[in-house]
Coordinates of C-alpha atoms in Angstrom, one line a residue:
X667 CA 0.0 0.0 0.0
X668 CA 1.1 3.5 -0.4
X669 CA 0.6 5.7 2.6
X670 CA 0.4 9.3 2.2
X671 CA -1.4 12.2 3.5
X672 CA -3.3 10.8 6.3
X673 CA -1.3 11.4 9.3
X674 CA 0.2 14.3 10.8
X675 CA 1.3 16.1 13.9
X676 CA 3.8 15.3 16.4
X677 CA 2.9 15.3 19.9
X678 CA 3.7 12.2 21.3
X679 CA 2.6 8.9 22.3
X680 CA 1.1 6.4 20.2
X681 CA -2.0 6.7 18.4
X682 CA -4.1 5.7 15.6
X683 CA -4.6 3.8 12.5
X684 CA -3.0 3.0 9.2
X685 CA -3.0 4.0 5.7
X686 CA -1.9 3.8 2.1
X687 CA -1.8 6.1 -0.7
X688 CA -0.7 5.7 -4.1
X689 CA -2.4 6.4 -7.4
X690 CA -4.7 8.2 -9.5
X691 CA -4.5 5.9 -12.3
X692 CA -2.5 2.9 -11.3
X693 CA 0.8 4.0 -10.1
X694 CA 3.3 1.6 -8.4
X695 CA 4.0 1.9 -4.7
X696 CA 7.0 4.1 -4.9
X697 CA 7.6 6.8 -2.2
X698 CA 8.4 9.6 -4.6
X699 CA 5.7 8.7 -7.1
X700 CA 3.3 11.6 -7.8
X701 CA -0.2 10.7 -6.5
X702 CA -3.2 12.7 -7.6
X703 CA -6.4 12.8 -5.5
X704 CA -9.7 14.4 -6.3
X705 CA -12.1 13.7 -3.4
X706 CA -10.8 16.3 -1.0
X707 CA -11.5 19.3 -3.3
X708 CA -13.4 17.7 -6.3
X709 CA -10.5 18.7 -8.5
X710 CA -7.1 17.1 -9.2
X711 CA -4.6 17.8 -6.4
X712 CA -1.2 16.3 -5.8
X713 CA -1.5 14.4 -2.5
X714 CA 1.7 16.1 -1.2
X715 CA 0.0 19.4 -1.6
X716 CA -3.4 18.5 -0.2
X717 CA -3.9 19.6 3.4
X718 CA -6.7 17.2 4.1
X719 CA -5.8 13.8 5.5
X720 CA -6.1 11.6 2.4
X721 CA -5.6 7.8 1.9
X722 CA -5.6 6.2 -1.5
X723 CA -5.8 2.5 -2.0
X724 CA -5.0 1.2 -5.5
X725 CA -6.1 -1.7 -7.5
X726 CA -2.7 -3.3 -6.8
X727 CA -3.3 -2.8 -3.1
X728 CA -6.7 -4.5 -3.3
X729 CA -5.2 -7.5 -5.3
X730 CA -2.5 -7.8 -2.6
X731 CA -5.0 -7.9 0.2
X732 CA -7.4 -10.3 -1.7
X733 CA -10.4 -9.1 0.3
X734 CA -13.7 -11.0 0.6
X735 CA -15.6 -7.8 1.4
X736 CA -15.1 -4.1 1.3
X737 CA -14.6 -4.2 5.1
X738 CA -11.4 -6.2 4.6
X739 CA -10.0 -3.3 2.6
X740 CA -11.2 -0.5 4.8
X741 CA -10.0 -2.2 7.9
X742 CA -6.4 -1.5 6.7
X743 CA -6.9 2.2 6.8
X744 CA -5.8 4.4 9.7
X745 CA -8.7 6.0 11.6
X746 CA -11.3 3.4 10.6
X747 CA -12.8 0.9 13.1
X748 CA -15.4 -1.6 11.8
X749 CA -17.8 -3.7 13.8
X750 CA -19.8 -6.5 12.2
X751 CA -22.8 -8.3 13.4
X752 CA -21.7 -11.7 12.1
X753 CA -19.5 -11.4 9.0
X754 CA -20.1 -10.8 5.3
X755 CA -23.7 -10.1 4.5
X756 CA -24.6 -8.9 8.0
X757 CA -25.0 -5.4 9.3
X758 CA -21.7 -3.6 9.8
X759 CA -20.8 -0.2 11.2
X760 CA -17.9 1.9 10.1
X761 CA -16.6 4.4 12.6
X762 CA -14.2 7.0 11.1
X763 CA -12.2 8.8 13.8
X764 CA -14.8 7.7 16.4
X765 CA -17.8 9.4 14.7
X766 CA -21.1 7.6 14.2
X767 CA -21.4 5.1 11.3
X768 CA -23.8 7.4 9.5
X769 CA -21.5 10.4 9.8
X770 CA -19.2 9.3 7.0
X771 CA -20.2 10.1 3.4
X772 CA -19.8 7.2 0.9
X773 CA -19.6 7.9 -2.8
X774 CA -19.3 5.7 -5.9
X775 CA -17.7 7.7 -8.7
X776 CA -19.2 10.9 -7.2
X777 CA -22.7 9.5 -6.6
X778 CA -24.1 9.4 -3.1
X779 CA -25.2 5.8 -2.3
X780 CA -26.5 6.1 1.2
X781 CA -30.1 5.1 2.1
X782 CA -32.3 8.1 2.6
X783 CA -34.5 6.2 5.1
X784 CA -31.7 4.9 7.3
X785 CA -29.1 7.6 6.6
X786 CA -26.3 5.0 6.3
X787 CA -24.6 3.0 3.5
X788 CA -24.7 -0.7 3.0
X789 CA -21.1 -1.4 2.2
X790 CA -21.6 -5.2 2.3
X791 CA -23.1 -5.2 -1.1
X792 CA -20.1 -3.5 -2.8
X793 CA -17.9 -6.1 -4.5
X794 CA -14.1 -5.4 -4.1
X795 CA -13.5 -6.9 -7.6
X796 CA -15.4 -4.0 -9.1
X797 CA -13.2 -1.4 -7.4
X798 CA -10.3 0.4 -9.2
X799 CA -9.3 2.5 -6.2
X800 CA -10.6 4.0 -3.0
X801 CA -9.9 7.5 -1.7
X802 CA -10.5 8.2 2.0
X803 CA -10.5 11.8 3.2
X804 CA -10.5 12.0 7.0
X805 CA -12.0 15.0 8.8
X806 CA -15.0 17.1 7.8
X807 CA -15.6 17.8 4.2
X808 CA -19.1 19.1 4.3
X809 CA -17.9 22.4 2.8
X810 CA -17.1 20.3 -0.4
X811 CA -19.7 17.5 -0.3
X812 CA -22.5 18.6 2.1
X813 CA -24.4 16.4 4.5
X814 CA -22.9 13.3 6.2
X815 CA -19.2 14.3 5.8
X816 CA -18.5 14.8 9.5
X817 CA -16.0 12.0 10.1
X818 CA -14.9 12.1 6.5
X819 CA -15.6 10.9 2.9
X820 CA -15.0 7.5 1.3
X821 CA -15.1 7.6 -2.5
X822 CA -15.0 4.3 -4.4
X823 CA -14.0 4.4 -8.1
X824 CA -15.4 1.7 -10.3
X825 CA -12.9 -0.5 -12.1
X826 CA -12.3 0.2 -15.8
X827 CA -10.5 -2.0 -18.2
X828 CA -8.7 -0.5 -21.2
X829 CA -9.4 -1.7 -24.8
X830 CA -8.3 -5.4 -25.3
X831 CA -7.9 -6.0 -21.5
X832 CA -9.6 -9.1 -20.2
X833 CA -9.9 -10.7 -16.8
X834 CA -11.5 -13.9 -15.4
X835 CA -11.2 -15.8 -12.2
X836 CA -12.6 -18.4 -9.8
X837 CA -12.1 -18.6 -6.1
X838 CA -13.3 -21.2 -3.6
X839 CA -12.9 -21.4 0.2
X840 CA -14.3 -21.8 3.7
X841 CA -18.0 -22.0 4.4
X842 CA -18.5 -23.3 0.8
X843 CA -17.5 -19.9 -0.6
X844 CA -17.5 -19.5 -4.3
X845 CA -16.6 -16.5 -6.4
X846 CA -16.7 -16.0 -10.2
X847 CA -15.5 -12.9 -11.9
X848 CA -15.0 -11.7 -15.5
X849 CA -14.4 -8.5 -17.4
X850 CA -13.5 -7.0 -20.7
X851 CA -12.4 -3.7 -22.1
X852 CA -13.5 -2.6 -25.6
X853 CA -11.7 0.2 -27.5
X854 CA -13.9 2.5 -29.4
X855 CA -13.5 2.5 -33.3
X856 CA -12.0 6.0 -33.4
X857 CA -9.4 5.1 -30.8
X858 CA -10.3 8.0 -28.6
X859 CA -12.2 6.1 -25.9
X860 CA -13.1 2.7 -24.4
X861 CA -15.8 1.0 -22.5
X862 CA -15.5 -1.9 -20.1
X863 CA -17.9 -4.4 -18.4
X864 CA -17.0 -6.2 -15.2
X865 CA -19.1 -8.9 -13.4
X866 CA -18.8 -10.6 -10.1
X867 CA -20.7 -13.3 -8.3
X868 CA -20.2 -14.6 -4.8
X869 CA -22.0 -17.2 -2.7
X870 CA -21.4 -18.7 0.7
X871 CA -23.2 -20.9 3.2
X872 CA -21.9 -18.6 5.9
X873 CA -21.8 -19.4 9.6
X874 CA -24.1 -19.0 12.6
X875 CA -24.4 -15.3 13.2
X876 CA -26.1 -14.8 16.6
X877 CA -25.2 -16.9 19.7
X878 CA -28.6 -16.4 21.3
X879 CA -31.0 -17.3 18.5
X880 CA -31.5 -19.6 15.5
X881 CA -28.7 -22.2 15.6
X882 CA -28.1 -22.3 11.9
X883 CA -25.7 -21.1 9.2
X884 CA -26.5 -17.7 7.7
X885 CA -25.5 -17.6 4.1
X886 CA -25.3 -14.9 1.4
X887 CA -25.3 -14.4 -2.3
X888 CA -24.2 -11.3 -4.2
X889 CA -24.2 -10.4 -7.9
X890 CA -22.6 -7.3 -9.3
X891 CA -22.2 -5.8 -12.8
X892 CA -20.6 -2.5 -13.9
X893 CA -20.3 -0.8 -17.3
X894 CA -17.9 2.2 -17.4
X895 CA -16.6 4.1 -20.3
X896 CA -15.1 7.4 -21.5
X897 CA -14.8 9.2 -24.8
X898 CA -12.7 12.2 -26.0
X899 CA -15.2 13.9 -28.3
X900 CA -12.8 16.6 -29.4
X901 CA -9.8 18.5 -28.0
X902 CA -12.0 20.3 -25.5
X903 CA -14.9 18.0 -24.6
X904 CA -14.7 14.6 -22.9
X905 CA -17.5 12.5 -21.6
X906 CA -17.6 9.5 -19.3
X907 CA -20.4 7.3 -18.0
X908 CA -21.2 4.6 -15.5
X909 CA -24.0 2.1 -14.9
X910 CA -23.7 -0.5 -12.1
X911 CA -26.0 -2.8 -10.3
X912 CA -25.4 -4.7 -7.0
X913 CA -27.8 -7.3 -5.7
X914 CA -27.7 -9.4 -2.6
X915 CA -29.6 -12.0 -0.7
X916 CA -28.6 -12.9 2.9
X917 CA -29.9 -14.8 5.9
X918 CA -29.6 -13.5 9.4
X919 CA -30.7 -14.3 13.0
X920 CA -33.4 -12.3 14.7
X921 CA -33.2 -12.2 18.5
X922 CA -36.8 -11.2 18.8
X923 CA -38.3 -13.5 16.2
X924 CA -39.7 -12.2 12.9
X925 CA -37.9 -11.5 9.6
X926 CA -34.6 -13.4 9.1
X927 CA -33.8 -13.0 5.4
X928 CA -33.1 -9.9 3.3
X929 CA -32.9 -8.9 -0.3
X930 CA -30.9 -5.8 -1.1
X931 CA -30.3 -4.0 -4.3
X932 CA -28.4 -0.9 -5.3
X933 CA -28.5 0.6 -8.7
X934 CA -26.5 3.7 -9.9
X935 CA -25.8 5.5 -13.1
X936 CA -23.9 8.6 -14.1
X937 CA -23.3 10.6 -17.2
X938 CA -20.6 13.3 -17.0
X939 CA -19.2 15.8 -19.4
X940 CA -16.1 18.0 -19.0
X941 CA -15.3 21.0 -21.2
X942 CA -11.7 22.3 -21.0
X943 CA -10.4 25.5 -22.4
X944 CA -7.6 28.0 -21.9
X945 CA -8.7 31.6 -21.2
X946 CA -5.7 33.8 -21.2
X947 CA -3.3 32.1 -18.8
X948 CA -6.2 30.3 -16.9
X949 CA -6.8 26.6 -17.5
X950 CA -10.5 26.2 -17.0
X951 CA -12.5 22.9 -16.7
X952 CA -16.3 22.8 -16.4
X953 CA -17.9 19.5 -15.4
X954 CA -21.6 18.8 -15.7
X955 CA -22.9 15.5 -14.2
X956 CA -26.3 13.8 -14.0
X957 CA -26.9 10.6 -12.0
X958 CA -29.2 8.5 -9.9
X959 CA -28.9 6.0 -7.1
X960 CA -31.6 3.5 -6.0
X961 CA -31.3 1.6 -2.7
X962 CA -33.7 -1.2 -2.1
X963 CA -34.2 -3.4 1.0
X964 CA -36.8 -6.1 1.6
X965 CA -36.9 -8.2 4.8
X966 CA -39.1 -11.3 5.3
X967 CA -39.3 -14.6 7.1
X968 CA -37.7 -17.7 5.7
X969 CA -38.6 -17.0 2.1
X970 CA -42.3 -16.3 2.8
X971 CA -44.2 -13.0 2.7
X972 CA -44.6 -13.0 6.5
X973 CA -43.1 -10.0 8.3
X974 CA -42.3 -8.4 4.9
X975 CA -41.1 -4.8 5.0
X976 CA -39.8 -2.9 2.0
X977 CA -37.8 0.3 1.9
X978 CA -36.7 1.8 -1.4
X979 CA -35.0 5.2 -1.8
X980 CA -34.2 7.0 -4.9
X981 CA -31.8 9.9 -5.3
X982 CA -31.7 12.0 -8.5
X983 CA -28.5 14.0 -8.6
X984 CA -27.2 16.9 -10.6
X985 CA -23.8 18.8 -10.2
X986 CA -22.1 21.6 -12.0
X987 CA -18.4 22.2 -11.0
X988 CA -16.0 24.7 -12.5
X989 CA -12.3 24.3 -11.8
X990 CA -10.0 27.2 -12.7
X991 CA -6.2 26.7 -12.5
X992 CA -5.4 30.4 -12.4
X993 CA -1.6 29.9 -11.9
X994 CA 0.4 26.8 -11.3
X995 CA 0.2 27.6 -7.6
X996 CA -3.5 28.8 -7.4
X997 CA -6.8 27.2 -8.2
X998 CA -10.4 28.1 -7.6
X999 CA -13.4 25.8 -7.6
X1000 CA -17.1 26.8 -7.7
X1001 CA -19.9 24.3 -7.6
X1002 CA -23.6 23.8 -7.5
X1003 CA -25.3 20.5 -6.3
X1004 CA -28.9 19.5 -6.4
X1005 CA -30.4 16.2 -5.4
X1006 CA -34.0 15.0 -4.9
X1007 CA -34.6 12.1 -2.4
X1008 CA -37.7 9.9 -2.6
X1009 CA -38.9 7.1 -0.4
X1010 CA -41.2 4.2 -1.3
X1011 CA -42.1 1.8 1.5
X1012 CA -44.6 -0.6 2.9
X1013 CA -44.5 1.7 5.9
X1014 CA -46.6 4.8 5.4
X1015 CA -44.4 7.9 6.1
X1016 CA -45.8 11.4 6.6
X1017 CA -43.3 12.8 4.1
X1018 CA -41.6 10.8 1.4
X1019 CA -39.7 13.3 -0.7
X1020 CA -37.3 16.3 -0.3
X1021 CA -34.9 18.5 -2.2
X1022 CA -31.4 19.5 -1.3
X1023 CA -29.8 22.5 -3.0
X1024 CA -26.2 23.7 -2.4
X1025 CA -23.5 26.1 -3.6
X1026 CA -19.9 25.9 -2.6
X1027 CA -16.5 27.6 -3.3
X1028 CA -13.0 26.3 -2.7
X1029 CA -9.5 27.7 -3.3
X1030 CA -6.1 26.2 -2.9
X1031 CA -2.8 28.2 -2.9
X1032 CA 0.5 26.4 -2.9
X1033 CA 3.8 28.2 -3.6
X1034 CA 7.3 27.8 -2.3
X1035 CA 6.9 26.4 1.3
X1036 CA 3.4 27.7 2.0
X1037 CA 0.0 26.0 1.3
X1038 CA -3.3 27.6 2.2
X1039 CA -6.8 26.1 1.6
X1040 CA -10.3 27.6 2.2
X1041 CA -13.8 26.4 1.3
X1042 CA -17.3 27.4 2.2
X1043 CA -20.7 25.8 1.3
X1044 CA -24.4 26.5 2.0
X1045 CA -26.9 23.6 1.9
X1046 CA -30.7 24.0 2.0
X1047 CA -32.4 20.8 3.1
X1048 CA -36.1 21.0 2.5
X1049 CA -38.3 20.8 5.6
X1050 CA -35.3 20.6 7.9
X1051 CA -33.0 23.7 7.9
X1052 CA -30.1 25.2 6.1
X1053 CA -26.4 24.8 7.0
X1054 CA -23.3 26.8 6.2
X1055 CA -20.0 24.9 6.6
X1056 CA -16.4 25.7 6.1
X1057 CA -12.9 24.2 5.8
X1058 CA -9.6 26.1 6.3
X1059 CA -6.1 25.0 6.4
X1060 CA -2.5 26.2 6.3
X1061 CA 0.6 24.1 5.8
X1062 CA 4.3 25.0 5.9
X1063 CA 7.2 23.0 4.4
X1064 CA 9.9 23.3 7.1
X1065 CA 12.5 21.6 5.0
X1066 CA 12.7 19.1 2.1
X1067 CA 11.6 16.2 4.3
X1068 CA 9.3 17.8 6.9
X1069 CA 5.9 19.6 6.8
X1070 CA 3.5 20.8 9.4
X1071 CA -0.2 21.8 8.9
X1072 CA -3.2 23.0 10.8
X1073 CA -6.7 22.3 9.6
X1074 CA -10.2 23.3 10.9
X1075 CA -13.6 22.6 9.6
X1076 CA -17.3 22.1 10.3
X1077 CA -19.8 19.5 9.2
X1078 CA -23.4 18.4 9.5
X1079 CA -25.6 15.4 9.1
X1080 CA -29.3 16.0 8.1
X1081 CA -31.8 13.7 9.8
X1082 CA -33.0 10.8 7.8
X1083 CA -36.6 10.0 6.7
X1084 CA -36.8 7.5 9.6
X1085 CA -35.7 10.1 12.1
X1086 CA -38.1 12.6 10.9
X1087 CA -41.2 10.8 9.6
X1088 CA -41.3 7.2 10.8
X1089 CA -45.0 6.7 11.5
X1090 CA -46.3 6.6 15.0
X1091 CA -47.2 3.3 16.7
X1092 CA -47.6 2.2 20.3
X1093 CA -43.8 1.7 20.5
X1094 CA -42.2 4.6 18.6
X1095 CA -42.5 7.6 16.3
X1096 CA -40.3 9.9 14.2
X1097 CA -39.8 13.5 15.1
X1098 CA -40.4 16.2 12.4
X1099 CA -38.9 18.9 14.6
X1100 CA -35.3 17.5 14.6
X1101 CA -32.4 19.6 13.7
X1102 CA -29.3 18.5 11.8
X1103 CA -26.3 17.1 13.8
X1104 CA -23.4 19.6 13.5
X1105 CA -19.7 19.3 14.2
X1106 CA -16.5 21.3 14.6
X1107 CA -13.0 19.8 14.1
X1108 CA -9.4 20.9 14.4
X1109 CA -6.4 18.8 13.5
X1110 CA -2.6 19.3 13.7
X1111 CA -0.4 17.5 11.2
X1112 CA 3.2 16.6 11.1
X1113 CA 4.9 14.6 8.3
X1114 CA 8.6 13.8 8.0
X1115 CA 11.2 11.5 6.6
X1116 CA 13.9 10.3 8.9
X1117 CA 16.5 7.7 8.0
X1118 CA 14.5 6.7 5.0
X1119 CA 11.4 6.1 7.1
X1120 CA 8.3 8.1 6.1
X1121 CA 6.4 9.1 9.3
X1122 CA 3.2 11.0 9.9
X1123 CA 1.5 12.1 13.1
X1124 CA -2.0 13.4 13.4
X1125 CA -3.7 15.0 16.4
X1126 CA -7.4 15.9 16.1
X1127 CA -10.5 16.8 18.1
X1128 CA -14.1 16.8 16.9
X1129 CA -17.1 18.1 18.8
X1130 CA -20.5 17.0 17.7
X1131 CA -23.7 18.8 18.8
X1132 CA -27.4 17.9 18.5
X1133 CA -26.7 14.2 18.1
X1134 CA -29.9 12.4 17.2
X1135 CA -30.7 9.5 19.6
X1136 CA -33.8 7.3 19.8
X1137 CA -34.5 7.4 23.5
X1138 CA -37.4 5.8 25.5
X1139 CA -39.7 7.8 27.8
X1140 CA -41.1 6.5 31.1
X1141 CA -43.5 4.3 29.2
X1142 CA -40.7 2.9 26.9
X1143 CA -42.0 4.8 23.9
X1144 CA -39.1 5.5 21.6
X1145 CA -38.6 8.8 19.7
X1146 CA -35.5 10.6 18.3
X1147 CA -34.4 13.8 19.9
X1148 CA -31.4 16.2 19.6
X1149 CA -30.0 15.7 23.0
X1150 CA -26.5 14.3 23.0
X1151 CA -23.1 16.0 22.6
X1152 CA -20.0 14.0 21.9
X1153 CA -16.3 14.6 21.7
X1154 CA -13.8 12.6 19.6
X1155 CA -10.1 13.2 20.2
X1156 CA -7.3 11.1 19.0
X1157 CA -3.7 10.7 17.8
X1158 CA -2.6 8.8 14.7
X1159 CA 0.8 7.6 13.8
X1160 CA 2.0 5.8 10.6
X1161 CA 5.5 4.8 9.5
X1162 CA 6.5 3.2 6.2
X1163 CA 9.9 1.8 5.3
X1164 CA 11.3 -0.1 2.3
X1165 CA 14.1 -2.5 3.2
X1166 CA 14.9 -5.6 5.3
X1167 CA 13.4 -7.8 2.6
X1168 CA 10.3 -5.9 1.7
X1169 CA 7.9 -3.1 2.4
X1170 CA 6.9 -2.4 6.0
X1171 CA 4.1 -0.3 7.4
X1172 CA 3.2 0.4 11.1
X1173 CA 0.2 2.1 12.3
X1174 CA -0.8 3.0 15.9
X1175 CA -3.6 5.0 17.2
X1176 CA -5.8 6.1 20.1
X1177 CA -9.3 7.6 19.9
X1178 CA -11.4 8.7 22.8
X1179 CA -15.0 9.0 21.6
X1180 CA -17.0 10.2 24.6
X1181 CA -20.6 11.0 25.4
X1182 CA -20.2 14.4 27.0
X1183 CA -23.3 14.1 29.1
X1184 CA -22.3 10.8 30.8
X1185 CA -18.6 10.7 30.2
X1186 CA -18.9 7.2 28.8
X1187 CA -17.1 5.9 25.7
X1188 CA -19.4 5.6 22.7
X1189 CA -20.3 2.0 22.1
X1190 CA -18.5 -0.3 19.7
X1191 CA -15.4 1.9 19.3
X1192 CA -12.1 0.6 20.4
X1193 CA -9.8 3.1 21.9
X1194 CA -6.5 1.4 21.1
X1195 CA -5.5 0.3 17.6
X1196 CA -2.3 -1.1 16.1
X1197 CA -1.5 -2.7 12.8
X1198 CA 1.5 -3.9 10.9
X1199 CA 1.7 -4.8 7.2
X1200 CA 4.5 -6.4 5.3
X1201 CA 4.8 -7.5 1.7
X1202 CA 7.6 -9.0 -0.3
X1203 CA 8.6 -11.0 -3.3
X1204 CA 10.5 -14.3 -3.2
X1205 CA 11.3 -14.9 -6.8
X1206 CA 7.9 -14.7 -8.6
X1207 CA 6.0 -15.5 -5.4
X1208 CA 4.3 -12.4 -3.8
X1209 CA 3.6 -12.6 0.0
X1210 CA 1.6 -10.3 2.2
X1211 CA 1.2 -10.4 6.0
X1212 CA -1.2 -8.3 8.0
X1213 CA -1.4 -8.0 11.8
X1214 CA -4.2 -6.1 13.5
X1215 CA -4.8 -5.3 17.2
X1216 CA -8.0 -3.7 18.5
X1217 CA -8.4 -2.8 22.2
X1218 CA -11.3 -3.3 24.5
X1219 CA -14.7 -1.8 23.5
X1220 CA -18.1 -1.6 25.1
X1221 CA -21.5 -2.5 23.7
X1222 CA -25.0 -2.0 25.0
X1223 CA -27.5 -4.8 25.6
X1224 CA -31.2 -4.0 25.9
X1225 CA -32.3 -4.8 29.5
X1226 CA -28.8 -5.5 30.7
X1227 CA -26.8 -2.3 30.1
X1228 CA -23.2 -1.8 29.0
X1229 CA -21.0 -4.9 28.4
X1230 CA -17.2 -4.9 27.9
X1231 CA -15.8 -6.8 24.9
X1232 CA -12.2 -8.1 25.0
X1233 CA -9.4 -6.9 22.9
X1234 CA -8.2 -9.1 20.0
X1235 CA -5.4 -9.9 17.6
X1236 CA -5.8 -10.9 14.0
X1237 CA -3.3 -12.2 11.4
X1238 CA -4.2 -12.4 7.7
X1239 CA -1.9 -13.9 5.1
X1240 CA -2.0 -13.8 1.3
X1241 CA 0.1 -15.2 -1.5
X1242 CA 0.1 -15.0 -5.3
X1243 CA 2.2 -16.8 -7.9
X1244 CA 2.2 -16.3 -11.7
X1245 CA 2.0 -19.7 -13.4
X1246 CA 2.2 -18.0 -16.8
X1247 CA 2.4 -14.3 -17.8
X1248 CA -1.4 -14.3 -17.9
X1249 CA -2.4 -16.9 -15.4
X1250 CA -1.9 -16.7 -11.6
X1251 CA -2.8 -18.6 -8.5
X1252 CA -3.6 -16.8 -5.3
X1253 CA -4.6 -17.8 -1.8
X1254 CA -5.7 -16.1 1.4
X1255 CA -5.9 -17.2 5.1
X1256 CA -8.1 -15.0 7.2
X1257 CA -7.8 -15.1 11.0
X1258 CA -4.8 -17.4 10.7
X1259 CA -4.5 -18.1 14.5
X1260 CA -8.3 -18.7 14.8
X1261 CA -8.9 -15.9 17.3
X1262 CA -12.3 -16.0 19.1
X1263 CA -13.5 -12.5 19.3
X1264 CA -16.6 -10.2 19.1
X1265 CA -17.0 -6.7 17.8
X1266 CA -20.7 -6.6 18.7
X1267 CA -22.0 -8.5 21.8
X1268 CA -23.3 -12.0 21.2
X1269 CA -22.4 -11.9 17.5
X1270 CA -20.0 -14.5 16.2
X1271 CA -17.1 -13.7 13.9
X1272 CA -15.5 -16.0 11.3
X1273 CA -13.1 -18.6 12.4
X1274 CA -9.9 -19.3 10.5
X1275 CA -10.8 -19.4 6.8
X1276 CA -8.7 -20.3 3.7
X1277 CA -9.4 -19.4 0.1
X1278 CA -7.7 -20.3 -3.2
X1279 CA -8.3 -18.9 -6.6
X1280 CA -7.1 -18.9 -10.2
X1281 CA -7.0 -15.6 -12.2
X1282 CA -6.5 -14.9 -15.8
X1283 CA -5.6 -11.4 -17.0
X1284 CA -4.5 -10.1 -20.4

């Protein structure tokens, strides 16, 4: 992996989580390789110039990890802690720098893919095989992207094959796991563009998810397809497009009886055009994009129509962004975003549609040893409120190897349809008077190279107000209210070194995510985190070793109260060997020492599991 901007600040004592950075296209993991990132500002920026904490994971990184889910990839990133209620196909929660799981914005090629009813994103359905790269921006980016970007932004870029590129593969493994993948790139006749299609199918019998109910295996099945292309129309106009569909069926255990199977679907499409011109000495690029995302979830009992509930959300999105490179050291970005959210459900909501309109401006100055960034955005969320957010940062290059930076920013999370309009019953009700959750963050960054070791330290604090919590009254009637305040503070450290037989990366971190009213740690977040990654080549054989440590965490059990979950250690191993220039064999062992652990109380995690696959690529 290639680590880069994420960490910073020196202050001391261990902290945080790990990272990689490398690529805009598909660059090799070389320390001095130029890496371009776009998520932090919605315009191309050299990662060494960007002040935001950015991690880039490349296609090569993903192939090295050989993940069986997106969680396997994101778990390697500093600042991310993931809990899972039973493995692939089950509910998972992603906590970025201690913020709530719905306070991180997830994008696929610039398209919002969260559920408007839940307010969170189902990452389980996203197949790693369809991913070209991932950019993770840590810290608030609401001034660039709007709602949800309190903890940060995760943008997934769909895999695209060039003309005459082909891939195919089969993998089998534990719990009767089977995966089939294929893809092809097609060059356009004029030689100025190409289109690719990639397909992935996965199926597993799974394992028993919940210790306290339904002693059975809970399997899953996922199918994904993506079509992505681009065309240079003329010297000034380029267009690109995306259409992808992900579908899943999974079984789960219900502690209270009722539904125990789910069907999920996520469809997305995007058409984007970029017009480039030089006006005087200004390089100007205007991008217009239109897209849509549909998120569908149906729950039922054992293949019947009993206990059936359906939630389907649709989001139509439109964006207009202008990027002006005024001088080599100065850029300005102006943008307009609009999206319409609609909800269709078997549950009758009081409101089932809303519009969100936003304008933003961003500038970046970088010359000699000084870098300055500023951004401001105004979002108008229909029937909720309007929010104005900002980002500001300043960085100074102390010498050739060392840089220090200070960043500040604000964020917000608009309440979901469930929060606002869930219909009243004898047990619960939504609250149409809710306000958006808001945040303020400050971070100090320090990056240096000492004795050929790239090191980065990051110190941050985030204060979140108006947290939305579903609380019961004296009669155990649940309704969401803006009551809680939380504080997340932490330190992150990463170090990367090439030598001693391979590439080494160490990550350490500490995050204190506290409910300010009670002083208690927010549930399911581990305070202490450490990881080590090593990859090497022995002849043609590629090897990768990953060690992860997560400290103690607490969970909450209804009727019991808070329960402490033990710390745990995990070791994952992968290997790859090219039989021919086009054919390779790969293998992965997950949880190599068969650690017995929980990230959510009473939910099992996977035992030691082994996988082997054959891949063809041309």
